[in-house]
Short mmCIF file of C-alpha atoms in Angstrom, two decimals:
data_model
loop_
_atom_site.label_atom_id
_atom_site.label_comp_id
_atom_site.label_asym_id
_atom_site.label_seq_id
_atom_site.Cartn_x
_atom_site.Cartn_y
_atom_site.Cartn_z
CA MET A 1 -107.07 -3.19 -25.33
CA SER A 2 -110.73 -2.67 -24.33
CA THR A 3 -111.98 0.77 -23.48
CA THR A 4 -114.90 0.39 -21.30
CA THR A 5 -113.98 3.75 -19.43
CA PRO A 6 -113.26 6.93 -21.34
CA ALA A 7 -109.60 7.54 -21.72
CA PRO A 8 -108.37 10.89 -20.14
CA ALA A 9 -108.44 13.84 -22.54
CA ARG A 10 -105.74 14.09 -25.05
CA ALA A 11 -105.51 17.76 -25.02
CA LEU A 12 -102.65 19.60 -23.31
CA ASN A 13 -102.76 20.03 -19.52
CA ALA A 14 -101.47 23.58 -18.61
CA SER A 15 -100.36 22.62 -14.96
CA ARG A 16 -98.53 19.51 -16.27
CA THR A 17 -96.99 21.34 -19.13
CA THR A 18 -95.69 24.21 -16.81
CA ALA A 19 -94.38 21.77 -14.15
CA THR A 20 -92.32 20.03 -16.95
CA ALA A 21 -90.93 23.42 -18.31
CA ALA A 22 -90.13 24.46 -14.71
CA ARG A 23 -88.53 21.19 -14.10
CA VAL A 24 -86.25 21.50 -17.24
CA LEU A 25 -85.29 25.11 -16.36
CA ARG A 26 -84.66 23.94 -12.68
CA GLN A 27 -82.17 21.19 -14.08
CA LEU A 28 -80.46 23.96 -16.20
CA ARG A 29 -80.13 26.19 -13.27
CA HIS A 30 -77.97 23.27 -11.58
CA ASP A 31 -75.82 23.85 -14.64
CA PRO A 32 -74.74 27.28 -14.86
CA ARG A 33 -72.00 26.69 -17.25
CA THR A 34 -74.39 25.44 -19.80
CA ILE A 35 -76.38 28.35 -19.71
CA ALA A 36 -73.47 30.77 -19.90
CA LEU A 37 -72.14 28.85 -22.93
CA MET A 38 -75.61 29.10 -24.42
CA VAL A 39 -76.05 32.72 -23.89
CA LEU A 40 -72.70 34.00 -24.63
CA ILE A 41 -71.36 32.10 -27.51
CA PRO A 42 -73.68 33.67 -30.04
CA CYS A 43 -72.59 37.10 -28.70
CA VAL A 44 -68.96 36.23 -28.93
CA MET A 45 -69.45 34.95 -32.43
CA LEU A 46 -71.17 37.99 -33.68
CA PHE A 47 -68.55 40.29 -32.06
CA LEU A 48 -65.95 38.21 -33.90
CA LEU A 49 -67.77 38.38 -37.11
CA ARG A 50 -68.13 42.32 -36.90
CA TYR A 51 -64.36 42.57 -36.84
CA VAL A 52 -63.74 39.89 -39.46
CA PHE A 53 -65.71 41.94 -41.89
CA ASP A 54 -64.10 45.21 -40.35
CA GLY A 55 -63.65 46.61 -43.93
CA SER A 56 -67.30 45.86 -45.19
CA ALA A 57 -70.00 46.85 -43.20
CA ARG A 58 -72.61 45.53 -45.91
CA THR A 59 -71.11 41.79 -45.55
CA PHE A 60 -71.64 42.06 -41.79
CA ASP A 61 -75.12 43.20 -42.32
CA ASN A 62 -76.16 40.30 -44.54
CA ILE A 63 -74.24 37.45 -42.72
CA GLY A 64 -74.96 38.94 -39.24
CA ALA A 65 -78.61 38.98 -39.70
CA SER A 66 -78.64 35.40 -41.03
CA LEU A 67 -76.59 34.14 -38.11
CA LEU A 68 -79.01 35.69 -35.62
CA GLY A 69 -81.47 33.12 -37.17
CA ILE A 70 -79.08 30.37 -37.16
CA PHE A 71 -77.51 30.37 -33.71
CA PRO A 72 -80.78 29.71 -31.78
CA LEU A 73 -81.63 26.89 -34.16
CA ILE A 74 -78.17 25.05 -33.60
CA THR A 75 -78.07 25.65 -29.81
CA MET A 76 -81.46 24.54 -29.32
CA PHE A 77 -81.00 21.35 -31.49
CA LEU A 78 -78.09 20.47 -29.57
CA VAL A 79 -79.28 21.13 -26.21
CA THR A 80 -82.82 19.47 -26.87
CA SER A 81 -81.31 16.32 -28.60
CA ILE A 82 -79.01 15.59 -25.62
CA ALA A 83 -81.48 16.38 -23.09
CA THR A 84 -84.26 14.12 -24.35
CA LEU A 85 -81.61 11.51 -25.06
CA ARG A 86 -80.86 11.51 -21.32
CA GLU A 87 -84.60 11.32 -20.65
CA ARG A 88 -84.75 8.36 -22.67
CA THR A 89 -81.62 6.41 -21.28
CA SER A 90 -82.00 7.35 -17.60
CA GLY A 91 -85.44 5.66 -17.65
CA THR A 92 -87.31 8.88 -16.47
CA LEU A 93 -89.15 8.95 -19.78
CA GLU A 94 -90.42 5.56 -19.28
CA ARG A 95 -91.40 6.41 -15.73
CA LEU A 96 -93.36 9.67 -16.94
CA LEU A 97 -95.08 7.71 -19.70
CA ALA A 98 -96.29 5.26 -16.93
CA MET A 99 -97.75 8.30 -15.28
CA PRO A 100 -100.73 10.42 -16.41
CA LEU A 101 -98.49 12.71 -18.46
CA GLY A 102 -99.61 13.34 -22.04
CA LYS A 103 -96.98 13.22 -24.75
CA GLY A 104 -98.10 16.76 -25.69
CA ASP A 105 -97.43 17.92 -22.21
CA LEU A 106 -93.90 16.68 -22.16
CA ILE A 107 -93.05 18.16 -25.60
CA ALA A 108 -94.79 21.46 -24.87
CA GLY A 109 -92.92 21.57 -21.60
CA TYR A 110 -89.50 21.33 -23.30
CA ALA A 111 -90.56 23.67 -25.90
CA LEU A 112 -91.60 26.24 -23.30
CA ALA A 113 -88.53 25.87 -21.37
CA PHE A 114 -86.07 26.01 -24.06
CA GLY A 115 -88.05 28.71 -25.82
CA THR A 116 -87.58 30.89 -22.77
CA LEU A 117 -83.98 30.38 -22.96
CA ALA A 118 -84.17 31.19 -26.64
CA ILE A 119 -85.77 34.51 -25.94
CA VAL A 120 -82.92 35.45 -23.57
CA GLN A 121 -80.07 34.22 -25.94
CA SER A 122 -81.69 35.93 -29.06
CA ALA A 123 -82.45 39.10 -27.20
CA LEU A 124 -78.90 39.46 -25.97
CA ALA A 125 -77.48 38.69 -29.44
CA THR A 126 -79.90 40.96 -31.50
CA GLY A 127 -79.34 43.76 -28.87
CA LEU A 128 -75.64 43.50 -29.32
CA ALA A 129 -75.61 43.34 -33.01
CA VAL A 130 -78.15 46.04 -33.48
CA TRP A 131 -77.06 48.59 -30.93
CA PHE A 132 -73.32 47.92 -30.26
CA LEU A 133 -71.96 46.49 -33.60
CA GLY A 134 -73.91 48.69 -35.87
CA LEU A 135 -75.90 45.78 -37.70
CA ASP A 136 -77.95 48.03 -40.02
CA VAL A 137 -81.65 46.70 -40.08
CA THR A 138 -84.22 48.73 -41.95
CA GLY A 139 -87.17 46.89 -40.23
CA SER A 140 -88.02 46.41 -36.53
CA PRO A 141 -85.54 44.44 -34.31
CA TRP A 142 -88.68 42.91 -32.87
CA LEU A 143 -89.23 41.04 -35.99
CA LEU A 144 -85.73 39.78 -36.02
CA LEU A 145 -86.38 38.58 -32.39
CA LEU A 146 -89.66 36.81 -33.61
CA ILE A 147 -87.80 34.82 -36.32
CA ALA A 148 -85.05 34.00 -33.90
CA LEU A 149 -87.66 32.56 -31.64
CA LEU A 150 -89.44 30.55 -34.22
CA ASP A 151 -85.87 29.20 -35.33
CA ALA A 152 -85.26 28.01 -31.68
CA LEU A 153 -88.54 26.28 -31.78
CA LEU A 154 -87.56 24.50 -34.75
CA GLY A 155 -84.21 23.58 -33.31
CA THR A 156 -85.98 22.17 -30.40
CA ALA A 157 -88.30 20.40 -32.60
CA LEU A 158 -85.61 18.93 -34.75
CA GLY A 159 -83.46 18.01 -31.77
CA LEU A 160 -86.33 16.15 -30.11
CA PHE A 161 -87.07 14.15 -33.33
CA VAL A 162 -83.57 12.98 -34.07
CA SER A 163 -83.01 11.93 -30.40
CA ALA A 164 -85.22 9.02 -30.96
CA PHE A 165 -82.70 7.84 -33.42
CA ALA A 166 -79.60 8.14 -31.08
CA ALA A 167 -78.63 5.39 -28.87
CA SER A 168 -75.86 7.49 -27.29
CA GLU A 169 -74.81 10.99 -26.70
CA PHE A 170 -71.79 10.26 -29.46
CA GLN A 171 -74.57 9.61 -31.93
CA ALA A 172 -76.82 12.63 -30.86
CA VAL A 173 -73.90 14.99 -31.43
CA GLN A 174 -73.11 13.33 -34.88
CA PHE A 175 -76.69 14.10 -36.00
CA MET A 176 -75.69 17.95 -35.72
CA PRO A 177 -73.36 17.86 -38.82
CA ALA A 178 -76.01 15.51 -40.46
CA VAL A 179 -79.07 17.58 -39.99
CA ILE A 180 -77.74 21.03 -39.57
CA PHE A 181 -74.62 21.53 -41.79
CA PRO A 182 -76.45 20.75 -45.20
CA GLN A 183 -79.16 23.34 -44.28
CA LEU A 184 -76.26 25.83 -43.37
CA LEU A 185 -74.50 25.47 -46.69
CA LEU A 186 -77.73 25.75 -48.76
CA CYS A 187 -79.78 28.26 -46.67
CA GLY A 188 -78.12 31.22 -48.67
CA LEU A 189 -75.59 32.20 -46.07
CA PHE A 190 -72.58 31.82 -48.24
CA THR A 191 -74.15 32.77 -51.57
CA PRO A 192 -77.69 33.76 -52.56
CA ARG A 193 -79.72 30.60 -53.17
CA GLU A 194 -80.68 31.72 -56.79
CA ASN A 195 -76.98 31.50 -57.82
CA MET A 196 -76.76 27.70 -56.81
CA HIS A 197 -76.89 24.73 -59.17
CA PRO A 198 -80.64 24.34 -59.94
CA ALA A 199 -80.58 20.92 -58.19
CA LEU A 200 -79.30 22.31 -54.97
CA GLU A 201 -81.65 25.36 -55.24
CA ALA A 202 -84.68 22.99 -55.41
CA ILE A 203 -83.26 21.11 -52.36
CA SER A 204 -82.85 24.35 -50.46
CA ASP A 205 -86.33 25.25 -51.34
CA VAL A 206 -87.64 22.44 -49.08
CA LEU A 207 -85.31 23.04 -46.14
CA PRO A 208 -86.65 25.05 -43.29
CA MET A 209 -83.51 27.00 -42.51
CA SER A 210 -83.65 28.67 -45.96
CA TYR A 211 -86.82 30.33 -44.89
CA ALA A 212 -85.39 31.46 -41.70
CA VAL A 213 -82.55 33.27 -43.39
CA ASP A 214 -84.82 34.68 -46.01
CA GLY A 215 -87.15 36.06 -43.42
CA MET A 216 -84.11 37.71 -41.54
CA ASN A 217 -83.09 39.35 -44.82
CA GLU A 218 -86.62 40.81 -45.38
CA VAL A 219 -86.35 42.36 -42.07
CA LEU A 220 -82.96 43.73 -42.93
CA LYS A 221 -84.28 45.29 -46.21
CA HIS A 222 -87.70 46.46 -45.63
CA THR A 223 -89.43 48.80 -43.08
CA ASP A 224 -92.84 46.99 -43.08
CA MET A 225 -93.80 43.23 -42.77
CA THR A 226 -93.62 42.09 -46.34
CA ALA A 227 -95.79 39.41 -47.77
CA ALA A 228 -92.54 37.34 -48.22
CA PHE A 229 -91.79 37.97 -44.59
CA ILE A 230 -95.11 36.47 -43.42
CA ARG A 231 -94.69 33.57 -45.77
CA ASP A 232 -91.19 32.81 -44.28
CA THR A 233 -92.46 32.92 -40.72
CA ALA A 234 -95.48 30.78 -41.51
CA ILE A 235 -93.28 28.22 -43.09
CA VAL A 236 -90.65 28.11 -40.31
CA ALA A 237 -93.46 27.88 -37.58
CA GLY A 238 -95.31 25.29 -39.63
CA CYS A 239 -92.20 23.09 -39.97
CA ALA A 240 -91.49 23.49 -36.17
CA LEU A 241 -95.05 22.24 -35.47
CA LEU A 242 -94.79 19.46 -37.92
CA VAL A 243 -91.48 18.05 -36.61
CA LEU A 244 -92.84 18.41 -33.05
CA THR A 245 -95.66 16.26 -33.90
CA LEU A 246 -93.43 13.75 -35.50
CA GLY A 247 -91.23 13.84 -32.30
CA ALA A 248 -94.38 13.02 -30.15
CA ALA A 249 -94.90 9.95 -32.31
CA THR A 250 -91.32 8.71 -31.35
CA LEU A 251 -92.35 8.84 -27.69
CA ARG A 252 -93.86 5.26 -27.07
CA ARG A 253 -95.65 4.36 -23.92
CA ARG A 254 -94.85 0.56 -24.61
CA THR A 255 -91.33 -0.21 -25.65
CA GLN A 256 -89.56 -3.69 -26.41
CA MET B 1 -112.31 8.15 -5.98
CA MET B 2 -113.91 4.78 -6.78
CA ASN B 3 -116.27 2.91 -4.41
CA TYR B 4 -114.19 -0.15 -3.46
CA SER B 5 -116.76 -1.76 -1.05
CA SER B 6 -118.91 -2.85 -4.06
CA ARG B 7 -115.93 -5.00 -5.44
CA PRO B 8 -115.92 -8.59 -4.43
CA PRO B 9 -112.92 -8.83 -2.05
CA GLU B 10 -111.52 -12.07 -3.74
CA GLU B 11 -110.73 -10.24 -7.14
CA PRO B 12 -107.01 -10.40 -7.35
CA ALA B 13 -104.82 -7.25 -7.96
CA VAL B 14 -103.25 -8.92 -11.04
CA HIS B 15 -104.71 -11.89 -12.88
CA ALA B 16 -102.78 -13.28 -15.84
CA GLN B 17 -103.78 -16.16 -18.18
CA ASP B 18 -101.45 -17.51 -20.86
CA LEU B 19 -99.50 -14.36 -20.82
CA THR B 20 -96.82 -14.42 -23.46
CA VAL B 21 -94.34 -11.77 -24.20
CA VAL B 22 -91.82 -11.69 -27.32
CA ARG B 23 -88.81 -9.41 -27.41
CA GLY B 24 -87.18 -9.61 -30.75
CA PRO B 25 -86.49 -13.33 -31.75
CA ARG B 26 -86.86 -14.46 -28.05
CA THR B 27 -90.07 -15.36 -26.32
CA VAL B 28 -89.30 -14.21 -22.91
CA LEU B 29 -92.49 -15.19 -21.02
CA ARG B 30 -94.26 -18.30 -22.39
CA GLY B 31 -97.75 -18.85 -21.43
CA LEU B 32 -98.01 -17.81 -17.56
CA ASP B 33 -101.02 -18.28 -15.59
CA PHE B 34 -100.84 -16.52 -11.96
CA THR B 35 -102.56 -14.15 -9.73
CA VAL B 36 -101.40 -11.58 -7.30
CA PRO B 37 -103.61 -11.29 -4.24
CA ARG B 38 -104.63 -7.85 -2.90
CA GLY B 39 -103.16 -6.26 0.27
CA GLN B 40 -100.43 -8.76 0.29
CA ILE B 41 -96.46 -8.81 -0.65
CA THR B 42 -95.95 -11.10 -3.49
CA GLY B 43 -92.15 -11.88 -4.23
CA LEU B 44 -91.15 -12.62 -7.71
CA LEU B 45 -87.90 -14.76 -7.60
CA GLY B 46 -85.76 -16.41 -9.94
CA PRO B 47 -82.32 -16.07 -11.39
CA SER B 48 -81.38 -13.00 -13.51
CA GLY B 49 -82.60 -13.25 -17.09
CA CYS B 50 -85.45 -15.51 -16.25
CA GLY B 51 -88.10 -12.72 -17.41
CA LYS B 52 -88.80 -10.97 -13.78
CA SER B 53 -88.39 -7.39 -15.26
CA THR B 54 -90.38 -8.19 -18.43
CA LEU B 55 -93.22 -9.55 -16.35
CA MET B 56 -93.25 -6.37 -14.21
CA ARG B 57 -93.05 -4.09 -17.30
CA ALA B 58 -96.13 -5.97 -18.80
CA VAL B 59 -98.05 -5.49 -15.51
CA VAL B 60 -97.12 -1.87 -15.50
CA GLY B 61 -98.01 -1.51 -19.17
CA THR B 62 -94.80 -0.31 -20.59
CA GLN B 63 -94.06 -3.71 -22.37
CA ALA B 64 -94.85 -3.91 -26.17
CA LYS B 65 -96.02 -7.40 -27.78
CA VAL B 66 -97.91 -8.70 -24.75
CA THR B 67 -100.41 -11.43 -25.66
CA GLY B 68 -102.94 -13.45 -23.52
CA THR B 69 -105.08 -11.95 -20.61
CA LEU B 70 -103.51 -9.53 -18.19
CA ASP B 71 -105.93 -7.82 -15.88
CA VAL B 72 -104.49 -5.32 -13.38
CA LEU B 73 -106.90 -3.79 -10.77
CA GLY B 74 -109.84 -4.85 -12.68
CA SER B 75 -108.56 -3.13 -15.98
CA PRO B 76 -106.60 -4.50 -18.91
CA ALA B 77 -102.83 -3.72 -18.14
CA GLY B 78 -101.79 -0.41 -19.57
CA HIS B 79 -105.25 1.23 -19.45
CA PRO B 80 -104.84 4.93 -18.83
CA THR B 81 -106.87 5.02 -15.69
CA LEU B 82 -104.34 2.71 -14.02
CA ARG B 83 -101.61 5.38 -14.35
CA THR B 84 -102.29 6.98 -11.16
CA ARG B 85 -102.96 3.84 -9.32
CA ILE B 86 -99.66 2.01 -9.87
CA GLY B 87 -96.38 2.82 -8.47
CA TYR B 88 -93.44 1.51 -10.66
CA VAL B 89 -89.57 1.40 -9.56
CA THR B 90 -87.40 0.02 -12.45
CA GLN B 91 -84.25 -1.86 -11.51
CA ALA B 92 -81.91 1.30 -12.41
CA PRO B 93 -83.00 4.34 -10.35
CA SER B 94 -84.93 6.61 -12.80
CA VAL B 95 -84.55 10.10 -11.29
CA TYR B 96 -83.20 13.26 -12.57
CA ASP B 97 -79.34 13.49 -11.25
CA ASP B 98 -79.41 17.29 -11.66
CA LEU B 99 -82.30 17.92 -9.38
CA THR B 100 -82.39 17.70 -5.63
CA VAL B 101 -84.25 14.78 -4.01
CA ARG B 102 -87.19 17.10 -3.09
CA GLN B 103 -87.22 18.81 -6.55
CA ASN B 104 -87.45 15.40 -8.19
CA LEU B 105 -90.34 14.51 -5.91
CA ASP B 106 -92.03 17.85 -6.33
CA TYR B 107 -91.97 17.33 -10.29
CA PHE B 108 -93.39 13.80 -10.17
CA ALA B 109 -95.86 14.86 -7.70
CA ALA B 110 -97.08 17.69 -10.02
CA ILE B 111 -97.50 15.20 -12.79
CA LEU B 112 -99.76 12.89 -10.65
CA ASP B 113 -101.69 15.54 -8.90
CA PRO B 114 -101.58 18.55 -10.86
CA GLY B 115 -103.00 22.09 -10.37
CA ARG B 116 -102.39 24.99 -7.86
CA ALA B 117 -105.20 23.77 -5.64
CA ALA B 118 -103.48 20.59 -4.88
CA ALA B 119 -100.27 22.27 -3.91
CA ASP B 120 -100.58 21.68 -0.07
CA ARG B 121 -101.51 18.02 -0.54
CA ARG B 122 -98.55 17.62 -2.88
CA HIS B 123 -96.15 19.12 -0.31
CA GLU B 124 -97.55 16.81 2.35
CA ASN B 125 -97.15 13.58 0.11
CA VAL B 126 -93.64 14.70 -0.92
CA THR B 127 -92.40 15.25 2.63
CA ARG B 128 -94.10 11.89 3.74
CA ALA B 129 -92.44 9.98 0.75
CA ILE B 130 -89.02 11.39 1.62
CA ALA B 131 -89.62 10.44 5.29
CA ASP B 132 -90.80 6.77 4.28
CA VAL B 133 -87.42 6.05 2.52
CA ASP B 134 -85.52 7.76 5.29
CA LEU B 135 -83.89 10.68 3.24
CA THR B 136 -85.23 13.63 5.18
CA THR B 137 -81.65 14.55 6.01
CA HIS B 138 -80.69 14.51 2.26
CA ALA B 139 -83.77 16.12 0.85
CA ASP B 140 -81.86 19.17 -0.51
CA ALA B 141 -78.93 17.14 -1.82
CA LEU B 142 -78.60 16.60 -5.48
CA ALA B 143 -79.61 13.12 -6.66
CA GLY B 144 -76.55 12.81 -8.70
CA ASN B 145 -74.40 13.36 -5.69
CA LEU B 146 -75.94 10.56 -3.56
CA SER B 147 -74.59 6.99 -3.12
CA GLY B 148 -76.12 4.22 -5.38
CA GLY B 149 -78.36 2.97 -2.57
CA GLN B 150 -79.66 6.49 -1.75
CA ARG B 151 -80.53 7.22 -5.35
CA SER B 152 -82.56 3.96 -5.55
CA ARG B 153 -84.48 5.11 -2.59
CA VAL B 154 -85.34 8.40 -4.35
CA SER B 155 -86.65 6.32 -7.09
CA LEU B 156 -88.76 4.29 -4.66
CA ALA B 157 -90.14 7.59 -2.95
CA VAL B 158 -91.28 8.68 -6.42
CA ALA B 159 -93.30 5.48 -6.61
CA LEU B 160 -94.94 5.93 -3.08
CA LEU B 161 -96.29 9.37 -4.04
CA GLY B 162 -100.01 9.54 -4.38
CA ALA B 163 -100.39 6.44 -2.49
CA PRO B 164 -100.76 3.86 -5.23
CA GLU B 165 -102.90 0.71 -4.74
CA LEU B 166 -100.29 -1.45 -6.55
CA LEU B 167 -96.55 -1.17 -6.09
CA VAL B 168 -94.27 -2.83 -8.64
CA LEU B 169 -90.81 -2.87 -7.57
CA ASP B 170 -87.87 -4.28 -9.50
CA GLU B 171 -85.22 -5.35 -7.13
CA PRO B 172 -85.60 -2.45 -4.77
CA THR B 173 -83.04 -3.57 -2.12
CA VAL B 174 -80.11 -4.46 -4.45
CA GLY B 175 -76.81 -2.72 -3.10
CA LEU B 176 -78.34 -1.61 0.23
CA ASP B 177 -76.76 -2.68 3.62
CA PRO B 178 -78.61 -5.10 5.88
CA VAL B 179 -80.02 -2.41 8.13
CA LEU B 180 -81.62 -0.40 5.33
CA ARG B 181 -82.76 -3.60 3.80
CA ARG B 182 -84.55 -4.66 7.00
CA ASP B 183 -86.05 -0.96 7.28
CA LEU B 184 -87.40 -1.01 3.69
CA TRP B 185 -88.91 -4.48 4.28
CA GLN B 186 -90.58 -3.21 7.38
CA LEU B 187 -91.87 -0.19 5.20
CA PHE B 188 -93.17 -2.62 2.53
CA HIS B 189 -95.02 -4.53 5.31
CA THR B 190 -96.52 -1.31 6.81
CA LEU B 191 -97.75 -0.48 3.20
CA ALA B 192 -99.42 -3.66 2.78
CA THR B 193 -100.92 -4.07 6.28
CA GLU B 194 -101.73 -0.36 7.18
CA ARG B 195 -102.50 1.19 3.89
CA GLY B 196 -103.77 -1.88 2.16
CA ALA B 197 -101.37 -1.59 -0.82
CA THR B 198 -100.51 -4.47 -2.91
CA LEU B 199 -96.71 -5.07 -3.37
CA LEU B 200 -95.28 -7.01 -6.17
CA ILE B 201 -91.35 -7.10 -5.54
CA SER B 202 -88.70 -9.07 -7.58
CA SER B 203 -85.51 -10.33 -6.12
CA HIS B 204 -82.85 -12.84 -6.86
CA VAL B 205 -81.87 -12.82 -3.08
CA MET B 206 -83.74 -15.86 -1.93
CA ASP B 207 -83.47 -14.76 1.88
CA GLU B 208 -85.90 -11.90 0.93
CA ALA B 209 -88.37 -14.41 -0.04
CA GLU B 210 -89.04 -15.61 3.48
CA ARG B 211 -90.42 -11.93 4.27
CA CYS B 212 -93.22 -12.11 1.30
CA HIS B 213 -96.51 -13.37 1.95
CA ARG B 214 -96.58 -15.20 -1.38
CA LEU B 215 -94.05 -16.24 -3.77
CA LEU B 216 -93.94 -16.68 -7.69
CA LEU B 217 -90.83 -18.71 -8.46
CA MET B 218 -89.66 -18.14 -12.14
CA ARG B 219 -87.11 -19.84 -14.36
CA ALA B 220 -86.51 -19.37 -18.15
CA GLY B 221 -89.60 -17.57 -18.76
CA GLY B 222 -91.93 -19.96 -16.98
CA ILE B 223 -93.37 -20.16 -13.38
CA LEU B 224 -92.08 -23.00 -11.35
CA ALA B 225 -94.34 -22.46 -8.19
CA ASP B 226 -97.00 -20.20 -6.93
CA ASP B 227 -97.36 -20.51 -3.13
CA THR B 228 -96.71 -19.25 0.23
CA PRO B 229 -93.29 -19.50 1.46
CA ASP B 230 -94.25 -22.06 4.22
CA ALA B 231 -96.21 -24.30 1.85
CA LEU B 232 -93.32 -24.53 -0.55
CA ARG B 233 -90.80 -25.53 2.27
CA THR B 234 -93.41 -28.24 3.52
CA ARG B 235 -94.15 -29.50 -0.03
CA THR B 236 -90.40 -29.79 -0.82
CA GLY B 237 -89.30 -30.90 2.38
CA SER B 238 -86.58 -28.17 2.73
CA ASP B 239 -85.50 -25.76 5.44
CA THR B 240 -85.30 -22.65 3.35
CA VAL B 241 -87.00 -21.23 0.19
CA GLU B 242 -83.58 -21.53 -1.55
CA ALA B 243 -83.39 -25.15 -1.12
CA ALA B 244 -86.92 -25.46 -2.25
CA PHE B 245 -86.29 -23.53 -5.28
CA LEU B 246 -83.22 -25.62 -6.07
CA HIS B 247 -85.29 -28.74 -5.40
CA LEU B 248 -87.91 -27.58 -7.82
CA VAL B 249 -85.34 -26.57 -10.46
CA ASP B 250 -83.88 -30.03 -10.16
CA GLU B 251 -87.26 -31.64 -10.59
CA ALA B 252 -88.07 -29.43 -13.64
CA ILE B 253 -84.77 -30.40 -15.24
CA ALA B 254 -85.18 -34.11 -14.50
CA ALA B 255 -88.82 -33.98 -15.86
CA GLY B 256 -87.41 -32.32 -19.03
CA ARG B 257 -84.86 -35.28 -19.39
CA THR B 258 -87.43 -38.09 -18.91
CA LYS B 259 -89.55 -36.37 -21.50
CA GLU B 260 -86.74 -36.44 -23.97
CA THR B 261 -85.69 -40.07 -23.41
CA THR B 262 -89.29 -41.30 -23.46
CA ARG B 263 -89.75 -39.60 -26.88
#
């Protein structure tokens, strides 16, 4: 195609991004059951876990902290993959891309909306774990929240990305076990990663969830921000950005 | 805004030359030449599966693998500057079922005309678009709770936002009752005559053809005729456009046969 006139700027447009985020949140507001499920299930699971490990508070500390990082990732993955799949199948994505909406605006809008929800979800779960269930964190609960938020962003990014490869809601839901379960098994939740078979440990080294859980454990054991914590958060944030960019590449203005 | 007075008035809204579209193993459109004049309603008619939707997607710029020349409003189809100047309605209504009619329009209006400074203008445009498609009483109903015909009118209202110069409507009147169909066609004529918009409307209902200024008759990825309804009827000696279309199809089939037998 010839480009005699300059193309509109590729950069994010703040108004279009916030309009998109507001629209996504408005859609959710018409669906209060989904919001209730998203916000309450992590709390119920933590509550359950606390009394499953009634006799060993240390185990609850370890697993509880890890789960605070894993819950937002899983919920946001599911919600985003279904939401963007709907956007693709309902024709609204085609309509939006025929309008002057940048792909970045759309993705940032989704990330903003689900990020907001993730803050609410993580704040509730972290607050419950730290103040009511006696989760013993040495570091600041704010750092727990920070990691939880980055995990939510990573979940949003992964969900957006896999939605491009799902033709139906059935397939989208099946991507959950395919993408999330291997990470769950290898992230060090069940056994420290260094005790795994070297091959599995090597795989776990390249999976982003491992760093989410490592970061949570750093906060659990140290009062200050350690170098390892900063490395872990940087890796999770970097992965989220990378996958978001890959997700943007799956949005095509021209389709078959 | 651009200065339209400097543009020659005879420049068509859409100009296609040797337009070909391939989808998978199939060539859906084969070497089409046609023009769509400005400020008029052009009907795109033909049986389902003949390539009407693909042609419309090519004009809007959402169709991949388009070859040949296709100029829309003076730019190549799909050019970024065209995105605010074209309104497009797909066959299936593309709106958010879990938003109300007004919330749907508010969002799309914010994409077309962003920023806080434009809020009043957006509100005006949204209210007018809802009134245009006669949904004012349903403005606060969830789109998912509306009937099929009402939802396709919400989809149409989105395309009317921002007063586009070219409206591409893929079967906008399917499933509507006769009264609504008449009202919508009145709206289309108002858009063309009073607001100067160009409309490209597909349909497989031949009686709607009579209401267009010009017709493009399609069959199997090719264009059978490009003329006014009157000229078509006169040329084929038929009373209706439907009869004219059937006449042209028979002619095309016969021509195909003689070509084969003489080979």
